[in-house]
CSV table of C-alpha atoms in Angstrom, one decimal:
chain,number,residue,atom,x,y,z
A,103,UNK,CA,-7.0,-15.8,31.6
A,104,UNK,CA,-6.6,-16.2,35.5
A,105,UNK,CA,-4.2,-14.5,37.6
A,106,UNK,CA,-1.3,-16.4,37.1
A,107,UNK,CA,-1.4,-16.7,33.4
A,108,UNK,CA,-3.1,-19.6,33.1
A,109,UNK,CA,-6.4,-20.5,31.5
A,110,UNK,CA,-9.3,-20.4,33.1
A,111,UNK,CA,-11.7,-23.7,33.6
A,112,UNK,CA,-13.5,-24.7,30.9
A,113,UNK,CA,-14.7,-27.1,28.5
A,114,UNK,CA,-12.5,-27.3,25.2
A,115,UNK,CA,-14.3,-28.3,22.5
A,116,UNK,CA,-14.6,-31.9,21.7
A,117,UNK,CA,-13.4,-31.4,17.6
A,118,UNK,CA,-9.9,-30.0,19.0
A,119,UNK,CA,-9.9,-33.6,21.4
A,120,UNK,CA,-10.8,-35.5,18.4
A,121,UNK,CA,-8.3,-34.1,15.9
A,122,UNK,CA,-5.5,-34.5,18.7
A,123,UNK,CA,-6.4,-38.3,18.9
A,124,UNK,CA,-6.6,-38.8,15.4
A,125,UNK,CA,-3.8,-37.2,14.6
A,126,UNK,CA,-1.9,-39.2,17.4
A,127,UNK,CA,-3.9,-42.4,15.7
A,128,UNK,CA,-2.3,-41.6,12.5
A,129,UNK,CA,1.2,-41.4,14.0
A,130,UNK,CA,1.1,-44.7,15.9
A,131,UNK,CA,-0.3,-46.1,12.4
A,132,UNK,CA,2.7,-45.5,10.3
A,133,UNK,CA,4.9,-47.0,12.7
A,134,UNK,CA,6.3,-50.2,14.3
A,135,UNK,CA,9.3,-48.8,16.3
A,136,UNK,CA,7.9,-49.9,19.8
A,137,UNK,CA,9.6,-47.8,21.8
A,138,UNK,CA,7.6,-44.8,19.6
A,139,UNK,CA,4.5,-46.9,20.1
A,140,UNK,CA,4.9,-46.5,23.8
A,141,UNK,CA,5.7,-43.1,23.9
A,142,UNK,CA,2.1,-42.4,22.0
A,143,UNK,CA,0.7,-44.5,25.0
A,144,UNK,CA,2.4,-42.7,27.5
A,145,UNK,CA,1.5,-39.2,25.8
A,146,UNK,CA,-2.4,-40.0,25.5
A,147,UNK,CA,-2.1,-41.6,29.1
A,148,UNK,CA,-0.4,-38.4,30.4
A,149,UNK,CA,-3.1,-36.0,28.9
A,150,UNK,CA,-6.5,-37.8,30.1
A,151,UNK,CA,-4.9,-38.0,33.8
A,152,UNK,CA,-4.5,-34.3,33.1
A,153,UNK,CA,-7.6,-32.9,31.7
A,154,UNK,CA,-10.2,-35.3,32.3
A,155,UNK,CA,-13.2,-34.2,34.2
A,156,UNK,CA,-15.4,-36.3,36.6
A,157,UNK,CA,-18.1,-37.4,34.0
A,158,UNK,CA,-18.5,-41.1,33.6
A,159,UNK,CA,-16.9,-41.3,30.1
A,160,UNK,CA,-13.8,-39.8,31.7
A,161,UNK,CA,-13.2,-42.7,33.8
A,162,UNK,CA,-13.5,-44.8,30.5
A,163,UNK,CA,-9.8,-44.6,29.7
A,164,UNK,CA,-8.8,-47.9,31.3
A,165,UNK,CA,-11.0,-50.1,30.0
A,166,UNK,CA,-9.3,-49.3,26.3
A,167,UNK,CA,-6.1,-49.7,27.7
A,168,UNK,CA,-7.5,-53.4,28.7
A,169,UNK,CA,-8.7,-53.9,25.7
A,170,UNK,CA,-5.2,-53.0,23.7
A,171,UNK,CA,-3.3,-55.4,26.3
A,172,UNK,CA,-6.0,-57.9,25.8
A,173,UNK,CA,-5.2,-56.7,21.8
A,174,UNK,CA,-1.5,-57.8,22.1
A,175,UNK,CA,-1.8,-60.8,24.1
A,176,UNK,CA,-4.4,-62.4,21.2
A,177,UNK,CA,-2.0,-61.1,18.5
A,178,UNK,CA,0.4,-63.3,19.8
A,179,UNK,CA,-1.7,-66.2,20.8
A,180,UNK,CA,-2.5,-66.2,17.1
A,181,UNK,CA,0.8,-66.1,15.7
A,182,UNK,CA,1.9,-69.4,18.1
A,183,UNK,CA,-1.4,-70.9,16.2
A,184,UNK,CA,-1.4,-70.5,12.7
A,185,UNK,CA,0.9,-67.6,12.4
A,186,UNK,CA,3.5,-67.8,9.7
A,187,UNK,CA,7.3,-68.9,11.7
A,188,UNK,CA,10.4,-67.1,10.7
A,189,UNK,CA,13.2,-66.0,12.0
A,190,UNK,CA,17.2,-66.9,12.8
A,191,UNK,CA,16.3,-67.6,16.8
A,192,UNK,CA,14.1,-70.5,17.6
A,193,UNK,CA,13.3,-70.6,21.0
A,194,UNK,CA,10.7,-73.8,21.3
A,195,UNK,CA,9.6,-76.3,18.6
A,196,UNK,CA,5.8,-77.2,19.5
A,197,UNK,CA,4.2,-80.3,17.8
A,198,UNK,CA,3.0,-79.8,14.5
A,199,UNK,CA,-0.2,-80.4,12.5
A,200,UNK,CA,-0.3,-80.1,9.0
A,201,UNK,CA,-3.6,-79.3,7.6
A,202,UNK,CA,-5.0,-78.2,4.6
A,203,UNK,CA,-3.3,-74.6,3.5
A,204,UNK,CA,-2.3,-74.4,7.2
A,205,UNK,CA,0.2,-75.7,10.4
A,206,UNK,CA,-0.9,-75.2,13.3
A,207,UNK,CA,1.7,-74.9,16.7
A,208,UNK,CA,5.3,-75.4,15.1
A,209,UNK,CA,8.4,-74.2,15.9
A,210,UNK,CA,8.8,-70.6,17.4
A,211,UNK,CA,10.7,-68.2,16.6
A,212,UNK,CA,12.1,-64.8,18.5
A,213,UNK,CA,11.5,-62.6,15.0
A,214,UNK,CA,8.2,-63.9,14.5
A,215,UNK,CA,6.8,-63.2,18.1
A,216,UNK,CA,8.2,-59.8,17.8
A,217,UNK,CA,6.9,-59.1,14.8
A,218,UNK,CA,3.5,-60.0,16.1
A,219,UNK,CA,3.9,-58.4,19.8
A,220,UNK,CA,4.8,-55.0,17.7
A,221,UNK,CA,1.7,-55.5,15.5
A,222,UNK,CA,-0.8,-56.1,18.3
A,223,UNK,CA,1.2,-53.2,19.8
A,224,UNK,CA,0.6,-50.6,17.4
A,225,UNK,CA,-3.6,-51.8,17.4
A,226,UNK,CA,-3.3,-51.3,20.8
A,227,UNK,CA,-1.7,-47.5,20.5
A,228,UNK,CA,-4.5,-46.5,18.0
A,229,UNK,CA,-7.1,-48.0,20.4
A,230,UNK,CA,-5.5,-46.4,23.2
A,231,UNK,CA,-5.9,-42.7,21.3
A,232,UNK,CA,-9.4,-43.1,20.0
A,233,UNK,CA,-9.9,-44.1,24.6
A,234,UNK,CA,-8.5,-40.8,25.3
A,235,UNK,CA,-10.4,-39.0,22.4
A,236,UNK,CA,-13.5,-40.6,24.3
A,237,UNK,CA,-12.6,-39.8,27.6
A,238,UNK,CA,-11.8,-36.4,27.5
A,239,UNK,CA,-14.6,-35.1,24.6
A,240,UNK,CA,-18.0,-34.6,25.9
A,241,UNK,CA,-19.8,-36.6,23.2
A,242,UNK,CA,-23.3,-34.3,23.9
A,243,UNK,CA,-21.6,-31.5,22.9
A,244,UNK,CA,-19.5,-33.5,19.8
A,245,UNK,CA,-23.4,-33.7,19.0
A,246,UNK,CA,-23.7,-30.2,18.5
A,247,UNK,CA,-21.0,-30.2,16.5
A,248,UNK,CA,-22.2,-32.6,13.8
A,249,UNK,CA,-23.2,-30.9,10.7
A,250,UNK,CA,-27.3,-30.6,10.0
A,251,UNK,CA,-27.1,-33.0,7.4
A,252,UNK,CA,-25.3,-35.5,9.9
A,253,UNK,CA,-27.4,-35.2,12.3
A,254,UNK,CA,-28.8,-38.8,12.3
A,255,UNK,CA,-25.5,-40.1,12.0
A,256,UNK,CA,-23.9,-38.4,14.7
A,257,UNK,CA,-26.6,-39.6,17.1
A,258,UNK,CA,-26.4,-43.2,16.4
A,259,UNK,CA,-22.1,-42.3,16.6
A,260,UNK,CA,-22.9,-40.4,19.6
A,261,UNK,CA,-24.3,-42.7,21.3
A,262,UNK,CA,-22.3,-46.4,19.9
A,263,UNK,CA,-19.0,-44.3,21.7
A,264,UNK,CA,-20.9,-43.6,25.2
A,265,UNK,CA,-22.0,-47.2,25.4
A,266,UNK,CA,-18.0,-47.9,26.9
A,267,UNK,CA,-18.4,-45.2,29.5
A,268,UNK,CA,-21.5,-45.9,30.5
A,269,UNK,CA,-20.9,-49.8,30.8
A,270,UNK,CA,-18.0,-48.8,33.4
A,271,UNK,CA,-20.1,-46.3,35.3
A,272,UNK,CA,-22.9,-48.9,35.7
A,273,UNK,CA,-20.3,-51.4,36.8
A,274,UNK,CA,-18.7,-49.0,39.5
A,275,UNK,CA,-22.1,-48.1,40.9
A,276,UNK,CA,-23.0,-52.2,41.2
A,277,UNK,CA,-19.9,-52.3,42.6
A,278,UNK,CA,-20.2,-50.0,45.0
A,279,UNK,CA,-24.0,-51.0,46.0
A,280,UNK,CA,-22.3,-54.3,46.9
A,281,UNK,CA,-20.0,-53.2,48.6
A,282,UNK,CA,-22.6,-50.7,50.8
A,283,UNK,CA,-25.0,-54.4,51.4
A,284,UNK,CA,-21.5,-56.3,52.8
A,285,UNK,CA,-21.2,-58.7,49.5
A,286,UNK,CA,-18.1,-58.6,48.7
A,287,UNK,CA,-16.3,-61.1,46.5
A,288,UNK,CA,-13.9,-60.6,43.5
A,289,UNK,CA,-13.1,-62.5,40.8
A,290,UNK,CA,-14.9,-65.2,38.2
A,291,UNK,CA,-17.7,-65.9,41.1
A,292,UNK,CA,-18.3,-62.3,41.1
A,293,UNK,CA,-19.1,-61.8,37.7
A,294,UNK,CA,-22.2,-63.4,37.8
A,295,UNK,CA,-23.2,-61.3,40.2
A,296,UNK,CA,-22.8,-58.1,38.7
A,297,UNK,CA,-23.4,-58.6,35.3
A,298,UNK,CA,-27.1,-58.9,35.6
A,299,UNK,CA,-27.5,-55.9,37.4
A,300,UNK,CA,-25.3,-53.9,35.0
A,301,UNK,CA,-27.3,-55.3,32.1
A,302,UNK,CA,-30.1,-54.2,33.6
A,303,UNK,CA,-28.5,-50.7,35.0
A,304,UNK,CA,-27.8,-50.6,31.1
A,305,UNK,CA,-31.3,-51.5,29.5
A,306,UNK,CA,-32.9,-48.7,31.8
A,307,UNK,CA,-30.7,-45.9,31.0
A,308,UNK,CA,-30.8,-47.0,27.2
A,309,UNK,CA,-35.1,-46.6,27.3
A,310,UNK,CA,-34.5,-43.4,29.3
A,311,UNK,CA,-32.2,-42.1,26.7
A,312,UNK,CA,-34.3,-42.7,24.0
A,313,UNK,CA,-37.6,-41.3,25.5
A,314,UNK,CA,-35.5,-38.0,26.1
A,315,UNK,CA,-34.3,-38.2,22.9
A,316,UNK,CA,-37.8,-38.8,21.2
A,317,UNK,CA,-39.2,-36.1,23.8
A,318,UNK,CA,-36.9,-33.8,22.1
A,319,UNK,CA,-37.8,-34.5,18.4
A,320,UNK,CA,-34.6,-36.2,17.5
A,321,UNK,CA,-34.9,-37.9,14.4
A,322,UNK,CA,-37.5,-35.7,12.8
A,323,UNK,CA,-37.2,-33.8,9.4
A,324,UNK,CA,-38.9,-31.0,7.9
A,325,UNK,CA,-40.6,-32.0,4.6
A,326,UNK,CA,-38.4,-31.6,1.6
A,327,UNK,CA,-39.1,-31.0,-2.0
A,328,UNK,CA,-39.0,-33.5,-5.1
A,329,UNK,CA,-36.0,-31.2,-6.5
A,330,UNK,CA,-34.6,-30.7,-2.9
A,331,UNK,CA,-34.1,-34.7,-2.1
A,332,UNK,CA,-33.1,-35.2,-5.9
A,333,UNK,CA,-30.4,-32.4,-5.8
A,334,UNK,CA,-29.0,-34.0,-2.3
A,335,UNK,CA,-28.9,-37.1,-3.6
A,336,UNK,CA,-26.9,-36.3,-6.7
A,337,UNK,CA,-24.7,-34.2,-5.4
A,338,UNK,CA,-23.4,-36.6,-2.4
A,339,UNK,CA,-23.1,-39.7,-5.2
A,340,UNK,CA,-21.3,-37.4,-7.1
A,341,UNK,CA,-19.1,-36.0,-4.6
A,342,UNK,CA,-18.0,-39.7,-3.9
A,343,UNK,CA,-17.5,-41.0,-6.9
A,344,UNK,CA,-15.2,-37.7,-7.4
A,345,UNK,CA,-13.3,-38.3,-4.0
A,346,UNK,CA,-12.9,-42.4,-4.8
A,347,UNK,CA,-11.2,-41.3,-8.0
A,348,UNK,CA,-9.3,-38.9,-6.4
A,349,UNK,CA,-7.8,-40.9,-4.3
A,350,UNK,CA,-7.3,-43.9,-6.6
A,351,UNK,CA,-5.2,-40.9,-8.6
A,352,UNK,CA,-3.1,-40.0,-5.7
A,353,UNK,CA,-2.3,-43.5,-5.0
A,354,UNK,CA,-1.3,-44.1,-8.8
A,355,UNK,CA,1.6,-43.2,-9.9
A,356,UNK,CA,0.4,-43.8,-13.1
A,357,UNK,CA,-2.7,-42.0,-13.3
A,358,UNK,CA,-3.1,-38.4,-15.3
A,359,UNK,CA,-2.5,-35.5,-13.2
A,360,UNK,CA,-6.0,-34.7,-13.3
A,361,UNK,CA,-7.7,-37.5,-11.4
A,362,UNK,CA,-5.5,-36.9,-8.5
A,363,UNK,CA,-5.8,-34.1,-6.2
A,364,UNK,CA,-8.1,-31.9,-8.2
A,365,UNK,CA,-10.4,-34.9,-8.6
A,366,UNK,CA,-10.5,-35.0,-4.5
A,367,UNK,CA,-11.2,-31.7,-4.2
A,368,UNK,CA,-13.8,-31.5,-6.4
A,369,UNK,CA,-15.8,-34.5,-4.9
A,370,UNK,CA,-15.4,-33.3,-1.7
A,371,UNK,CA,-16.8,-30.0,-2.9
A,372,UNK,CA,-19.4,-31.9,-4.1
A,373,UNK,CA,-20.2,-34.2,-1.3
A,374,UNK,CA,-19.8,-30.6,1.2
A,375,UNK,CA,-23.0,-28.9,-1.2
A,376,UNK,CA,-24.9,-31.5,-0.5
A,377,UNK,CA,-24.7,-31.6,2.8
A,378,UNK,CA,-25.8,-28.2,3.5
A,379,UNK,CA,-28.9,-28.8,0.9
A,380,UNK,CA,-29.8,-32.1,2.5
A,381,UNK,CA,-29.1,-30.2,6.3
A,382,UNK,CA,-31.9,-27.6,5.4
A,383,UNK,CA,-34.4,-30.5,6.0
A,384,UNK,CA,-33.0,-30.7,10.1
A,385,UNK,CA,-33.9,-27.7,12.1
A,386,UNK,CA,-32.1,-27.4,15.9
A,387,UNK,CA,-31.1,-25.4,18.3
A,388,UNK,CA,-28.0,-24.6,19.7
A,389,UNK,CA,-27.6,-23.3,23.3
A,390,UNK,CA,-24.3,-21.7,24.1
A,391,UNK,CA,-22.1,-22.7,21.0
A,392,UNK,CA,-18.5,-23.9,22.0
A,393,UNK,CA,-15.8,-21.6,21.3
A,394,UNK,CA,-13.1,-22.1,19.3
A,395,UNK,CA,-10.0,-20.0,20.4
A,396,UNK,CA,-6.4,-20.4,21.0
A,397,UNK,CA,-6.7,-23.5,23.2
A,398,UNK,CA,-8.3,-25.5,20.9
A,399,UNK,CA,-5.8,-24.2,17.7
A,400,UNK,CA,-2.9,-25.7,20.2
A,401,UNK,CA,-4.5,-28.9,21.2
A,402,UNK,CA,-5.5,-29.8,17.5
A,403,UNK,CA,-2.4,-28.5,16.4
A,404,UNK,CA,-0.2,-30.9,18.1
A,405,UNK,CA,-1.7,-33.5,17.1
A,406,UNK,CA,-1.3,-32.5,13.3
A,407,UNK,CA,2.1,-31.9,14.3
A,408,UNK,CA,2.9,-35.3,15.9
A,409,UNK,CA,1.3,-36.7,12.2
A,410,UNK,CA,3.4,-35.0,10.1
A,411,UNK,CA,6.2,-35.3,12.3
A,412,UNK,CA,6.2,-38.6,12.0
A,413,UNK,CA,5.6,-38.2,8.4
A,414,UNK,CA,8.9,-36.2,8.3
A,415,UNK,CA,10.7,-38.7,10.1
A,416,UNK,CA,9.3,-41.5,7.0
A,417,UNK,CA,10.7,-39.6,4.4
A,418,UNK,CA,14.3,-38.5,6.0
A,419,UNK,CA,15.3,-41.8,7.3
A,420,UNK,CA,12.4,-45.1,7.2
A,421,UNK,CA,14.6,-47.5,9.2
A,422,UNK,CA,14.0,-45.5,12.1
A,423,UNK,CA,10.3,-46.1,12.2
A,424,UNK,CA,10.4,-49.9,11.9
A,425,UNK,CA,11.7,-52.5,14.6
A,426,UNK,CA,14.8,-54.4,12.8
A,427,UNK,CA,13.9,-57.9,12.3
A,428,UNK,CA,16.4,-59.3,9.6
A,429,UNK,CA,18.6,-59.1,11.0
A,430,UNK,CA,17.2,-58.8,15.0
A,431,UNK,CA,18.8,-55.7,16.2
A,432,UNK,CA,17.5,-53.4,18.9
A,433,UNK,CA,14.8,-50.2,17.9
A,434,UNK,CA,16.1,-46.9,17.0
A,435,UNK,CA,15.0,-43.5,18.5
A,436,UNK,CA,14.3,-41.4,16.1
A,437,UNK,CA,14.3,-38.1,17.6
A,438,UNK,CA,12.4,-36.3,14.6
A,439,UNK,CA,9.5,-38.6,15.4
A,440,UNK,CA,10.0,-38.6,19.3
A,441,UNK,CA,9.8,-34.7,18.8
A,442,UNK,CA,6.2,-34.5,17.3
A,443,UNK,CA,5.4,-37.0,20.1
A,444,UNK,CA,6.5,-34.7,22.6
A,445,UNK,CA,4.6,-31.9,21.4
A,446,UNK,CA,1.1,-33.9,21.5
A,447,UNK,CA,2.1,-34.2,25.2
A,448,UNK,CA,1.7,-30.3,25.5
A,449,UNK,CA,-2.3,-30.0,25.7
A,450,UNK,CA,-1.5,-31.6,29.3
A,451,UNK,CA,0.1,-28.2,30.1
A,452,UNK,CA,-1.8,-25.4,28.2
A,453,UNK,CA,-5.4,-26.6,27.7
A,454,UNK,CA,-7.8,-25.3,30.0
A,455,UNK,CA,-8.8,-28.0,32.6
A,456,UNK,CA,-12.6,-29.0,33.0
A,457,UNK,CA,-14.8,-27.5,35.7
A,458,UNK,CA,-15.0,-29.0,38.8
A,459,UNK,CA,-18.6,-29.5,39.8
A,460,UNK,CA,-19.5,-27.4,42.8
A,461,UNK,CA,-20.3,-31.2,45.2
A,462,UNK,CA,-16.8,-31.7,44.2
A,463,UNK,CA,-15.1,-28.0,44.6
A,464,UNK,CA,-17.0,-28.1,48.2
């Protein structure tokens, strides 16, 4: 702790980021109430301009919120085309044409654009979470998190997330080379442009990533055992097939009590044993493992809480989660549910923030 009580730079680990997004994911998942929807925006906004640091997949952030907008807009450019029309309010009628199972254009309704608008809304929430997981985890160090047996996986993960970040850093330096040689120009003449140079920008770093990677033996296994790959194997299958039918019994009503949450259990059991006999074949090294203290309980914590808040809020009273459509009345405000929002806004106040490099700090 510093001086004043507060906590001292550093990096939190990237687990607690990602359990806070997903947790905020789940929330904006189980509702349609928009004005909840933009609350989770505004929270995930409010953190990342918070905490972020200055790497390249920090400055990531907008391009997801582009890509929700761009979401919404195509959500309701499909419901003008072949979306189903309802609704009390008609506000155009379009020409029709009939076609086989389908109409295309037709009258529009205010319900029915709603109803879509909300829907691409919500997509657009959980994209904006999983943007503010990205850019505020390191994804090297969410590497060294990965479990042994993982450690494939994880990689190609690793690196499939970074590709965003790294797309918009390549574009900024272009940019910015342009700008240095006296091109200017901005928009569709523009793209031209840049885009070969940021496909190349993007080819380069790609081979240099992998001959670091390969420099560093990623990818490469210690010999394992007849018994050793069998017992991996039969463990993970059945560790699957355990969790599948323990979640088909928690979804059934119907189902004996035994195939439900025991079932789950179990398989995961399974599928956790065989992980640590399949991660004996992957030896690494760890420099300088992340800690997990009281910073990272709180970040993670509100996003569970902002999940089961929400959760909460489902089983008191349901209409408050859902925009009224039938008939067209304005959203409620649930506070129960605006509560657990608010508290996965409070890693903006009591997480640590990231070092600032010493080029910047000077």
């Amino acid at each position: 702790m510093s001086r004043l009580g507060a906590p001292l730079p550093r990096h939190l680990h990237p687990v607690a980021w990602w359990v806070w997004a997903v947790g905020l994911a789940v929330a904006c998942s189980r509702t349609t109430n928009p004005l909840l929807l933009l609350l989770a925006v505004a929270v995930a906004g409010l953190v990342v301009v918070a905490k972020r640091g200055s790497s390249p997949w920090a400055r990531a952030f907008r391009l997801y919120l582009g890509l929700g907008a761009f979401v919404v807009v195509v959500r309701v450019v499909l419901h003008v085309l072949v979306g189903f029309k309802f609704g009390d309010h008609r506000l155009w009628t379009l020409p029709s044409v009939d076609l086989p199972g389908i109409t295309l254009l037709g009258p529009l309704y205010l319900e029915g654009l709603l109803a879509a608008a909300v829907e691409g809304l919500r997509l657009a929430a959980i994209i904006a979470c999983v943007g503010a997981a990205n850019a505020l985890a390191n994804p090297k160090r969410l590497l060294r998190a990965v479990p042994a047996a993982l450690h494939e996986v994880g990689t190609a993960v690793v690196i499939a997330v970074t590709v965003a970040p790294q797309l918009a850093d390549s574009v900024q330096r272009v940019r910015s080379a342009r700008a240095l040689r006296g091109e200017g120009g901005t928009g569709l003449r523009a793209v031209g442009r840049v885009a070969l140079p940021v496909l190349q920008d993007t080819l380069d770093r790609s081979l240099l990533l992998a001959s670091a990677m390969d420099s560093r033996g990623y990818g490469r296994r210690v010999a394992q055992g007849t018994l050793a790959r069998r017992a991996t194997a039969s463990l993970t299958l059945l560790g699957l097939l355990g969790a599948a039918l323990g979640t088909y019994g928690l979804l059934d009503s119907t189902a004996p009590a035994f195939v439900g949450a025991p079932m789950l259990v179990a398989g995961l059991g399974l599928c956790a044993a065989g992980m640590v006999v399949g991660g004996r074949a992957v030896h690494r090294t760890v420099y300088r493992r992340d800690p997990w203290a009281l910073p990272e309980w709180v970040v993670a914590g509100s996003g569970v809480l902002a999940t089961a808040a929400v959760l909460a809020q489902a089983s008191v009273a349901p209409g408050g989660l859902a925009q009224p459509l039938s008939p067209l009345a304005p959203p409620a405000l649930p506070l129960l549910a605006v509560a657990g929002l608010l508290v996965a806004a409070l890693p903006a106040f009591l997480a640590p923030s990231p070092p600032v490099p010493r080029r910047e700090a000077s």
